[in-house]
Amino acid sequence: MQRRTILFARTKCNTVEKTDPYMKFTDLGLSPKVLSAVETAGYSEPTPIQAQAIPEVLNRRDVMGIAQTGTGKTAAFTLPMISLSEKGRARARMPRTLILEPTRELAAQVEENFNKYSINHKLNVALLIGGVSFEDQMRKLDRGADVLIATPGRLLDLFERGRILMTGVEILVIDEADRMLDMGFIPDIERIVKMVPFTRQTLFFSATMPPIIEKLADQFLQNPVQVQVAAAASTAKNIEQKLVKSPKKDFEKRAVLRGLIDNAVKLNNGIIFCNRKRDVATLHTSLSKRDYSVGSLHGDMDQTSRTKTLNGFRSGDIKLLVASDVAARGLDIPDVSHVFNYDVPTHAEDYVHRIGRCGRAGREGWAFTLLTPSDDKYIKAILELTGDDIAYVEGDAQASDEPEAKRSSRGRKTDKGEAAAENSSPRPKPRRTSRKKLNEDEVKASPAIEALEQHEEPSPKPKRAKPEKLERSGKRGRNRDDDNEPTPKGLGDHVPAFLMQSTRDVR
Ligand code: ADP
Ligand code: MG
């Protein structure tokens, strides 16, 4: 693989990094119509990944693009793709471009981006995602789509129903490529790759790329150029990260989390990540009972609720989103200022993506990770992967992003300051006692929460131990919160296809 690695110094930088101060969108070879759309979008200069990848894509090269979260990878593949689409004509039911995304929400977001960048083109885009009816999607396909933006499961379903011909695909984009090539998705990806022509151009993009996945990715690429503007898995430097020591018990963890939320003055919108779907639900209930403005998102929810919640969060009606890793990849919500890892992710790459939901496009972001004594090995893996030196704070009072005097209650339904928030909440004041004391006081103050907590309390239940063990086993696949419906069969103990492969040409 030809490598064009432009490694950036690990410095604090609040703007999208610039490769070359003289590099302009007009230098990259994009068509006038695309340049005009870029201007309308308000982008003055290309980001490094855009400056480096766009000319390569326009030269019809296969590309492996690695750049930090929130640095404009979507436009890095979309803009040249739209430029290239000006050559040639679409045929009915013969799309020329296929973009694969790991989640429905991300696919929908990429469609929005695509529409923004193609305002001067007459391209028909079909969004093919699960959880919604087939009819509209089939109608679109029958009318003729130039571009497919899809989650793998729905694409395969439609293909099997004879609704799509993929023999006209000239460009295949696999966004969040390392996620798409790990064992939850790889059987689907292998099938899809066999359906598109061998002569296609293939583009892979991600912020993380573990070496074993990179090796696999090479088999899908032909003489690729690697465009890497930062070390893979390096975190965006405009995100301030903190580790927050927390007791292990759920009700104590929740109190530490609330302390962080309440003390975060610059909190605009925040995403709270849990490792397990059931914890998403519990935490959601707990926070909403305390009058926080909160919604939840995980893969077992029906799509209508998922969409409604995400729209509410995007619009600012919902301030806090409790989510599983279904929200970890790619979502671009500029107002997200904070990420809270209620649980330490068990896959270190997920950490990079989770915290990458804040600090988008050079904005400031804060990422707090609650750390219980049993999380040591996971946090060690994260520190090794990212190379970051993350400071510890002791929870609650010290874990603020602003001086104490300015703190107020954030993330509540009412935003009239501490007094109003406290009035609408059963929580007592003062709140800044020692952490242990505060937690006990808080829990006792709320009968509803007390009931909830007591209900959850008996922890060594054999029933609960099982899923945790599976989740912690480090295996991805059925347990993970992904959208690769229908769920690939037999993946639990299945040896992933790529581990079985030698030099087989997977095209
Ligand atoms: P990534 O895929 O790298 O995580 P996205 O493609 O989602 O990032 O882009 C992150 C944000 O940056 C989006 O809101 C997008 O509109 C914005 N953006 C992209 N390119 C530029 C640019 N050249 N100048 C300013 N903002 C940009
Ligand atoms: Mg992206």
Coordinates of C-alpha atoms and ligand atoms in Angstrom, one line a residue:
M1 CA 0.0 0.0 0.0
Q2 CA 1.3 3.4 -0.9
R3 CA 1.3 5.4 2.4
R4 CA 0.8 9.1 2.5
T5 CA 1.0 9.7 6.1
I6 CA 0.8 13.2 7.4
L7 CA 1.1 12.8 11.1
F8 CA 0.2 15.9 13.0
A9 CA 1.9 16.8 16.2
R10 CA -0.2 16.0 19.2
T11 CA -0.9 19.5 20.2
K12 CA -4.0 21.2 21.5
C13 CA -5.8 22.7 18.6
N14 CA -9.3 24.2 18.7
T15 CA -9.8 24.5 15.0
V16 CA -10.0 21.8 12.4
E17 CA -6.3 21.2 11.6
K18 CA -5.1 22.6 8.3
T19 CA -2.7 20.6 6.2
D20 CA -1.3 23.4 4.2
P21 CA -2.2 27.0 4.8
Y22 CA -2.4 27.6 1.1
M23 CA -4.5 24.6 0.3
K24 CA -8.0 25.6 -0.9
F25 CA -11.0 23.7 -2.0
T26 CA -10.4 25.1 -5.5
D27 CA -6.9 23.3 -5.6
L28 CA -8.4 19.9 -5.2
G29 CA -9.9 19.2 -8.6
L30 CA -13.5 19.3 -7.6
S31 CA -16.1 20.3 -10.2
P32 CA -17.5 23.9 -10.2
K33 CA -20.9 22.7 -9.1
V34 CA -19.5 20.9 -6.1
L35 CA -17.3 23.9 -5.2
S36 CA -20.4 26.0 -5.3
A37 CA -22.2 23.6 -2.9
V38 CA -19.1 23.7 -0.6
E39 CA -19.3 27.5 -0.5
T40 CA -23.0 27.3 0.3
A41 CA -22.2 24.9 3.1
G42 CA -20.0 27.6 4.5
Y43 CA -16.7 25.7 4.4
S44 CA -13.8 28.1 3.8
E45 CA -10.9 25.6 3.7
P46 CA -10.6 21.9 3.4
T47 CA -9.7 19.9 6.5
P48 CA -6.5 17.8 6.2
I49 CA -8.3 14.6 5.4
Q50 CA -10.3 16.4 2.7
A51 CA -7.2 18.1 1.3
Q52 CA -5.3 14.8 1.1
A53 CA -8.1 12.3 0.2
I54 CA -10.1 14.3 -2.4
P55 CA -7.5 14.4 -5.1
E56 CA -6.8 10.7 -4.7
V57 CA -10.5 9.8 -5.0
L58 CA -10.8 12.0 -8.0
N59 CA -7.8 10.1 -9.5
R60 CA -9.9 6.9 -9.0
R61 CA -7.5 5.5 -6.4
D62 CA -8.6 3.2 -3.7
V63 CA -8.2 5.1 -0.4
M64 CA -7.8 4.1 3.2
G65 CA -8.5 7.4 5.1
I66 CA -7.7 7.7 8.7
A67 CA -8.4 11.0 10.6
Q68 CA -9.7 11.9 14.0
T69 CA -13.4 12.2 14.9
G70 CA -15.2 15.3 13.7
T71 CA -12.6 16.3 11.1
G72 CA -14.8 16.1 8.0
K73 CA -14.3 12.5 6.7
T74 CA -17.9 12.5 5.2
A75 CA -17.1 15.3 2.8
A76 CA -13.7 13.8 2.1
F77 CA -15.5 10.9 0.3
T78 CA -18.8 12.6 -0.7
L79 CA -17.5 15.6 -2.5
P80 CA -15.2 13.8 -5.0
M81 CA -17.9 11.2 -5.4
I82 CA -20.4 13.8 -6.5
S83 CA -17.8 15.3 -8.8
L84 CA -17.2 11.9 -10.4
S85 CA -20.9 11.3 -10.9
E86 CA -21.0 14.1 -13.4
K87 CA -19.3 11.7 -15.8
G88 CA -21.6 9.1 -17.2
R89 CA -25.3 8.5 -16.8
A90 CA -27.4 6.6 -14.3
R91 CA -29.4 3.6 -15.5
A92 CA -32.7 2.5 -13.9
R93 CA -32.2 0.4 -10.8
M94 CA -28.4 0.6 -11.4
P95 CA -26.8 2.6 -8.7
R96 CA -23.2 3.7 -9.4
T97 CA -22.3 4.5 -5.8
L98 CA -22.8 2.6 -2.6
I99 CA -22.0 3.9 0.9
L100 CA -22.2 1.5 3.8
E101 CA -22.8 2.7 7.4
P102 CA -23.0 0.7 10.6
T103 CA -26.1 2.3 12.0
R104 CA -29.4 3.7 10.7
E105 CA -29.0 7.0 12.3
L106 CA -25.5 7.5 10.8
A107 CA -26.8 6.4 7.3
A108 CA -29.6 9.0 7.6
Q109 CA -27.0 11.7 8.6
V110 CA -24.8 10.8 5.7
E111 CA -27.8 11.1 3.4
E112 CA -28.4 14.6 4.8
N113 CA -24.8 15.5 4.1
F114 CA -25.0 14.1 0.7
N115 CA -28.0 16.2 -0.1
K116 CA -26.3 19.3 1.2
Y117 CA -23.2 18.7 -1.0
S118 CA -25.3 17.7 -4.1
I119 CA -27.7 20.7 -4.2
N120 CA -26.4 21.5 -7.7
H121 CA -26.9 18.0 -9.0
K122 CA -29.8 15.9 -9.9
L123 CA -28.8 12.7 -8.1
N124 CA -31.3 10.3 -6.8
V125 CA -30.3 9.0 -3.4
A126 CA -31.9 6.0 -1.8
L127 CA -31.5 5.5 2.0
L128 CA -31.8 1.8 2.7
I129 CA -32.0 1.2 6.4
G130 CA -33.7 -1.3 8.6
G131 CA -36.5 -0.7 11.0
V132 CA -38.7 1.2 8.5
S133 CA -41.0 -0.1 5.8
F134 CA -39.6 -1.6 2.6
E135 CA -42.2 0.1 0.3
D136 CA -40.7 3.6 0.1
Q137 CA -37.3 2.2 -0.4
M138 CA -38.4 -0.2 -3.1
R139 CA -40.3 2.6 -4.9
K140 CA -37.2 4.8 -4.9
L141 CA -35.1 1.9 -6.2
D142 CA -37.6 1.3 -9.0
R143 CA -37.5 4.9 -10.0
G144 CA -33.7 4.5 -10.3
A145 CA -31.2 5.5 -7.7
D146 CA -27.8 6.9 -8.4
V147 CA -26.5 6.6 -4.9
L148 CA -27.3 4.0 -2.2
I149 CA -26.6 4.8 1.4
A150 CA -27.3 1.7 3.4
T151 CA -26.9 -0.4 6.5
P152 CA -25.7 -3.9 5.4
G153 CA -28.7 -5.9 6.6
R154 CA -31.4 -3.9 4.7
L155 CA -29.3 -3.8 1.6
L156 CA -28.9 -7.5 1.6
D157 CA -32.7 -8.0 2.2
L158 CA -33.5 -5.8 -0.8
F159 CA -30.9 -7.5 -2.9
E160 CA -32.4 -10.9 -2.1
R161 CA -35.8 -9.6 -3.0
G162 CA -34.4 -8.8 -6.4
R163 CA -34.9 -5.1 -6.0
I164 CA -31.3 -3.9 -6.6
L165 CA -28.8 -4.6 -9.2
M166 CA -25.3 -3.8 -7.9
T167 CA -23.4 -4.6 -11.1
G168 CA -23.2 -0.9 -12.0
V169 CA -21.5 0.1 -8.7
E170 CA -18.4 2.1 -9.5
I171 CA -17.6 3.4 -6.1
L172 CA -18.0 1.5 -2.8
V173 CA -17.5 3.5 0.4
I174 CA -17.2 1.7 3.7
D175 CA -17.4 4.3 6.4
E176 CA -16.4 3.4 10.0
A177 CA -14.5 0.8 8.2
D178 CA -12.9 -1.0 11.2
R179 CA -16.4 -1.4 12.7
M180 CA -17.8 -2.7 9.5
L181 CA -15.0 -5.3 9.1
D182 CA -15.2 -6.6 12.7
M183 CA -17.0 -9.8 13.3
G184 CA -20.5 -8.4 13.8
F185 CA -20.6 -7.2 10.2
I186 CA -17.9 -9.0 8.2
P187 CA -20.1 -11.8 6.8
D188 CA -22.5 -9.2 5.4
I189 CA -19.7 -7.1 4.0
E190 CA -18.1 -10.1 2.3
R191 CA -21.4 -10.9 0.6
I192 CA -21.9 -7.3 -0.5
V193 CA -18.4 -7.0 -1.8
K194 CA -19.0 -10.1 -4.0
M195 CA -22.1 -8.4 -5.5
V196 CA -20.3 -5.3 -6.7
P197 CA -17.9 -5.4 -9.7
F198 CA -14.2 -6.2 -9.1
T199 CA -13.3 -3.1 -11.0
R200 CA -14.9 -0.8 -8.5
Q201 CA -13.1 2.0 -6.6
T202 CA -13.1 1.3 -2.8
L203 CA -12.8 3.9 -0.1
F204 CA -12.4 3.1 3.6
F205 CA -12.6 5.7 6.3
S206 CA -12.4 5.7 10.1
A207 CA -10.8 7.3 13.1
T208 CA -9.6 3.9 14.3
M209 CA -8.0 1.0 12.5
P210 CA -6.7 -1.9 14.6
P211 CA -3.8 -3.6 12.8
I212 CA -5.7 -6.9 12.4
I213 CA -8.6 -5.1 10.7
E214 CA -6.2 -3.1 8.5
K215 CA -4.7 -6.3 7.2
L216 CA -8.2 -7.6 6.4
A217 CA -9.1 -4.2 4.8
D218 CA -6.1 -4.6 2.4
Q219 CA -7.8 -7.6 0.8
F220 CA -10.7 -5.4 -0.3
L221 CA -8.5 -2.6 -1.7
Q222 CA -6.5 -2.5 -4.8
N223 CA -3.2 -0.6 -4.8
P224 CA -4.7 1.8 -2.3
V225 CA -3.2 5.0 -1.0
Q226 CA -3.3 5.5 2.7
V227 CA -4.2 9.0 3.7
Q228 CA -3.6 9.3 7.4
V229 CA -3.7 12.8 9.0
A230 CA -3.3 11.6 12.6
A231 CA -2.2 8.4 14.3
A232 CA -5.1 5.9 14.1
A233 CA -7.1 6.1 17.3
S234 CA -5.7 9.4 18.4
T235 CA -8.3 11.5 20.1
A236 CA -9.3 14.9 19.0
K237 CA -7.2 17.3 21.0
N238 CA -9.9 19.8 21.5
I239 CA -11.6 17.3 23.8
E240 CA -10.6 17.5 27.5
Q241 CA -10.7 14.1 29.0
K242 CA -11.0 13.2 32.7
L243 CA -11.2 9.9 34.6
V244 CA -13.5 10.0 37.5
K245 CA -13.1 7.4 40.3
S246 CA -16.4 6.0 41.3
P247 CA -17.7 3.3 43.6
K248 CA -18.9 0.2 41.8
K249 CA -22.5 0.1 43.1
D250 CA -25.0 1.4 40.5
F251 CA -26.7 3.9 42.8
E252 CA -23.4 5.3 43.8
K253 CA -22.2 5.5 40.2
R254 CA -25.4 7.3 39.4
A255 CA -24.8 9.9 42.1
V256 CA -21.3 10.5 40.8
L257 CA -22.7 10.9 37.3
R258 CA -25.3 13.4 38.6
G259 CA -22.5 15.3 40.3
L260 CA -20.6 15.6 37.1
I261 CA -23.7 16.7 35.1
D262 CA -24.6 19.3 37.7
N263 CA -21.1 20.7 38.0
A264 CA -20.6 21.1 34.3
V265 CA -21.1 24.7 33.5
K266 CA -20.4 24.5 29.8
L267 CA -22.8 21.6 29.4
N268 CA -24.9 22.1 26.4
N269 CA -26.0 18.7 25.3
G270 CA -24.4 15.5 26.7
I271 CA -24.4 11.9 25.7
I272 CA -24.1 9.3 28.5
F273 CA -22.8 5.9 27.3
C274 CA -23.6 2.6 29.0
N275 CA -22.2 -0.8 28.0
R276 CA -25.5 -2.6 28.4
K277 CA -28.9 -1.8 27.0
R278 CA -30.7 -2.5 30.2
D279 CA -28.5 0.0 32.0
V280 CA -29.4 2.6 29.4
A281 CA -33.1 2.0 30.4
T282 CA -32.4 2.1 34.1
L283 CA -30.3 5.2 34.0
H284 CA -32.8 6.9 31.8
T285 CA -35.6 6.2 34.3
S286 CA -33.4 7.3 37.2
L287 CA -32.4 10.6 35.6
S288 CA -35.9 11.4 34.3
K289 CA -37.4 10.8 37.8
R290 CA -35.0 13.4 39.0
D291 CA -36.3 15.9 36.4
Y292 CA -33.3 15.8 34.1
S293 CA -34.2 16.5 30.4
V294 CA -33.2 13.0 29.2
G295 CA -33.9 10.6 26.4
S296 CA -32.5 7.2 25.5
L297 CA -31.2 5.4 22.5
H298 CA -30.3 1.7 22.0
G299 CA -30.6 -0.9 19.3
D300 CA -33.6 -2.7 20.8
M301 CA -35.8 0.3 20.5
D302 CA -38.2 0.6 17.6
Q303 CA -37.0 2.9 14.9
T304 CA -39.8 5.5 15.4
S305 CA -38.7 6.0 19.0
R306 CA -35.0 6.1 18.0
T307 CA -35.7 8.7 15.4
K308 CA -37.9 10.8 17.7
T309 CA -35.4 10.7 20.5
L310 CA -32.5 11.6 18.2
N311 CA -34.4 14.5 16.6
G312 CA -35.3 15.8 20.1
F313 CA -31.7 15.6 21.1
R314 CA -30.5 17.3 17.9
S315 CA -33.0 20.1 18.3
G316 CA -32.0 20.7 22.0
D317 CA -35.4 19.6 23.4
I318 CA -33.6 16.8 25.1
K319 CA -30.4 17.8 26.8
L320 CA -29.0 14.4 27.9
L321 CA -29.0 11.3 25.8
V322 CA -28.4 8.0 27.6
A323 CA -27.1 5.6 24.9
S324 CA -25.5 2.4 24.0
D325 CA -22.7 2.1 21.5
V326 CA -25.3 2.5 18.7
A327 CA -24.7 6.2 19.2
A328 CA -20.9 5.9 19.5
R329 CA -20.0 6.1 15.8
G330 CA -20.2 9.0 13.4
L331 CA -23.1 11.0 14.8
D332 CA -22.4 14.6 14.2
I333 CA -24.4 16.8 16.6
P334 CA -22.6 20.1 16.9
D335 CA -24.2 21.0 20.2
V336 CA -22.8 18.0 22.1
S337 CA -20.4 19.5 24.5
H338 CA -20.0 16.6 26.9
V339 CA -19.7 12.8 26.8
F340 CA -20.0 10.8 30.0
N341 CA -18.9 7.2 29.9
Y342 CA -21.0 5.8 32.7
D343 CA -19.2 2.5 31.9
V344 CA -15.7 2.2 30.6
P345 CA -16.0 0.7 27.1
T346 CA -14.6 -2.8 26.9
H347 CA -13.3 -2.2 23.4
A348 CA -10.7 0.6 23.5
E349 CA -11.6 1.8 20.0
D350 CA -15.1 2.5 21.2
Y351 CA -13.7 5.0 23.7
V352 CA -12.2 7.1 20.8
H353 CA -15.6 7.1 19.0
R354 CA -17.7 7.8 22.0
I355 CA -15.8 10.8 23.1
G356 CA -15.6 11.9 19.5
R357 CA -19.3 12.7 19.7
C358 CA -18.3 16.0 21.3
G359 CA -15.7 18.4 20.1
R360 CA -16.9 18.3 16.5
A361 CA -15.2 20.3 13.9
G362 CA -12.8 21.9 16.3
R363 CA -15.3 22.8 19.0
E364 CA -14.5 22.4 22.7
G365 CA -15.6 19.1 24.2
W366 CA -15.4 17.4 27.6
A367 CA -15.3 13.7 28.2
F368 CA -15.7 12.2 31.6
T369 CA -15.2 8.5 32.2
L370 CA -16.4 6.9 35.4
L371 CA -13.9 4.4 36.7
T372 CA -14.7 1.7 39.2
P373 CA -12.0 -0.6 40.7
S374 CA -12.9 -3.4 38.3
D375 CA -12.3 -1.3 35.2
D376 CA -8.5 -1.1 35.5
K377 CA -7.7 -3.4 32.6
Y378 CA -10.1 -1.6 30.2
I379 CA -8.8 1.8 31.0
K380 CA -5.2 0.6 30.6
A381 CA -6.1 -0.6 27.1
I382 CA -7.6 2.8 26.3
L383 CA -4.6 4.7 27.6
E384 CA -2.3 2.4 25.5
L385 CA -4.4 2.8 22.4
T386 CA -4.8 6.5 22.5
G387 CA -1.4 7.4 23.9
D388 CA -3.2 9.9 26.0
D389 CA -2.4 10.8 29.6
I390 CA -5.8 11.3 31.1
A391 CA -6.0 13.1 34.5
Y392 CA -8.0 11.6 37.3
V393 CA -10.5 13.5 39.3
E394 CA -12.3 12.3 42.4
G395 CA -15.9 12.6 41.3
D396 CA -18.5 15.2 42.0
A397 CA -17.1 18.6 43.2
Q398 CA -13.7 18.4 41.6
A399 CA -15.0 17.1 38.3
S400 CA -16.1 20.4 36.9
D401 CA -15.1 22.1 33.8
E402 CA -15.4 25.5 35.4
P403 CA -14.6 27.2 38.7
E404 CA -17.0 26.4 41.5
A405 CA -18.6 29.8 41.8
K406 CA -20.0 29.5 38.3
R407 CA -21.5 26.1 38.7
S408 CA -25.2 25.5 38.3
S409 CA -27.6 22.6 37.7
R410 CA -27.4 21.6 34.1
G411 CA -29.2 19.2 32.0
R412 CA -32.4 19.8 33.9
K413 CA -35.8 20.4 32.2
T414 CA -35.7 23.9 33.8
D415 CA -32.7 26.1 33.1
K416 CA -33.4 28.8 35.6
G417 CA -30.4 28.1 37.7
E418 CA -29.8 26.0 40.8
A419 CA -32.8 27.2 42.8
A420 CA -35.3 26.4 40.2
A421 CA -33.7 23.1 39.4
E422 CA -33.7 22.1 43.1
N423 CA -37.3 23.1 43.5
S424 CA -38.3 20.8 40.7
S425 CA -36.2 18.0 42.0
P426 CA -36.3 16.0 45.2
R427 CA -32.6 16.5 45.7
P428 CA -31.5 18.3 48.9
K429 CA -28.9 21.1 49.2
P430 CA -26.1 21.7 49.9
R431 CA -24.6 19.4 47.4
R432 CA -21.0 19.8 48.0
T433 CA -20.3 17.7 51.0
S434 CA -17.9 14.8 50.8
R435 CA -18.7 12.4 48.0
K436 CA -19.7 9.5 50.2
K437 CA -22.0 11.6 52.3
L438 CA -23.5 13.3 49.3
N439 CA -24.3 10.0 47.6
E440 CA -26.1 8.6 50.7
D441 CA -28.0 11.8 51.2
E442 CA -29.1 11.9 47.6
V443 CA -30.3 8.4 47.5
K444 CA -32.3 8.8 50.7
A445 CA -33.8 12.0 49.5
S446 CA -35.9 10.4 46.8
P447 CA -38.4 7.7 47.6
A448 CA -38.8 6.9 43.9
I449 CA -35.1 6.4 43.3
E450 CA -34.9 4.5 46.6
A451 CA -37.5 2.1 45.4
L452 CA -35.8 1.8 42.0
E453 CA -32.4 1.2 43.6
Q454 CA -33.7 -1.3 46.1
H455 CA -35.4 -3.1 43.2
E456 CA -32.0 -3.3 41.4
E457 CA -29.9 -3.9 44.4
P458 CA -29.4 -7.6 45.0
S459 CA -26.4 -7.7 42.7
P460 CA -25.2 -11.3 42.8
K461 CA -28.3 -12.6 41.0
P462 CA -27.2 -15.4 38.8
K463 CA -29.6 -14.2 36.1
R464 CA -27.8 -10.9 35.7
A465 CA -24.3 -12.3 35.7
K466 CA -24.6 -14.1 32.4
P467 CA -25.0 -11.2 30.0
E468 CA -22.3 -9.2 31.7
K469 CA -19.9 -12.1 31.3
L470 CA -20.7 -12.3 27.6
E471 CA -20.3 -8.6 27.2
R472 CA -17.0 -8.6 28.9
S473 CA -15.6 -11.5 27.0
G474 CA -14.4 -9.0 24.4
K475 CA -16.4 -10.6 21.6
R476 CA -18.3 -8.5 19.2
G477 CA -21.3 -9.7 17.4
R478 CA -24.7 -10.6 18.7
N479 CA -24.2 -8.8 22.0
R480 CA -23.3 -5.6 20.4
D481 CA -25.7 -3.0 19.7
D482 CA -25.6 -2.8 16.0
D483 CA -27.9 -2.5 13.0
N484 CA -26.7 -5.4 11.0
E485 CA -30.1 -6.9 10.8
P486 CA -30.9 -9.7 10.3
T487 CA -28.5 -10.6 13.0
P488 CA -25.9 -12.9 11.4
K489 CA -26.5 -16.4 12.6
G490 CA -24.0 -18.3 14.7
L491 CA -21.7 -15.4 15.4
G492 CA -21.5 -15.9 19.2
D493 CA -18.8 -18.5 19.1
H494 CA -18.1 -18.2 15.4
V495 CA -14.5 -17.7 14.3
P496 CA -14.6 -14.5 12.2
A497 CA -14.3 -15.1 8.5
F498 CA -11.2 -12.9 8.3
L499 CA -9.3 -15.1 10.7
M500 CA -9.9 -18.1 8.5
Q501 CA -8.7 -16.3 5.4
S502 CA -5.3 -16.6 4.1
T503 CA -4.7 -14.7 0.9
R504 CA -8.1 -15.5 -0.6
D505 CA -9.2 -12.7 -2.9
V506 CA -12.5 -11.6 -1.2
R507 CA -13.7 -9.7 -4.2
Ligands
ADP1 P1 -16.0 12.8 10.8 O1 -16.7 11.8 9.8 O2 -14.5 13.0 10.5 O3 -16.2 12.4 12.2 P2 -17.9 14.7 9.8 O4 -17.8 14.4 8.4 O5 -19.2 14.2 10.5 O6 -16.7 14.2 10.6 O7 -17.8 16.3 10.0 C1 -17.8 16.9 11.2 C2 -18.4 18.3 11.1 O8 -17.4 19.1 10.4 C3 -19.7 18.4 10.3 O9 -20.6 19.1 11.1 C4 -19.3 19.0 9.0 O10 -20.3 19.8 8.5 C5 -18.1 19.9 9.4 N1 -17.1 20.1 8.3 C6 -16.7 19.2 7.4 N2 -15.8 19.8 6.6 C7 -15.6 21.0 7.0 C8 -14.8 22.1 6.5 N3 -14.0 22.0 5.5 N4 -14.9 23.3 7.2 C9 -15.7 23.4 8.3 N5 -16.5 22.4 8.7 C10 -16.4 21.3 8.1
MG2 MG -17.8 10.1 10.0

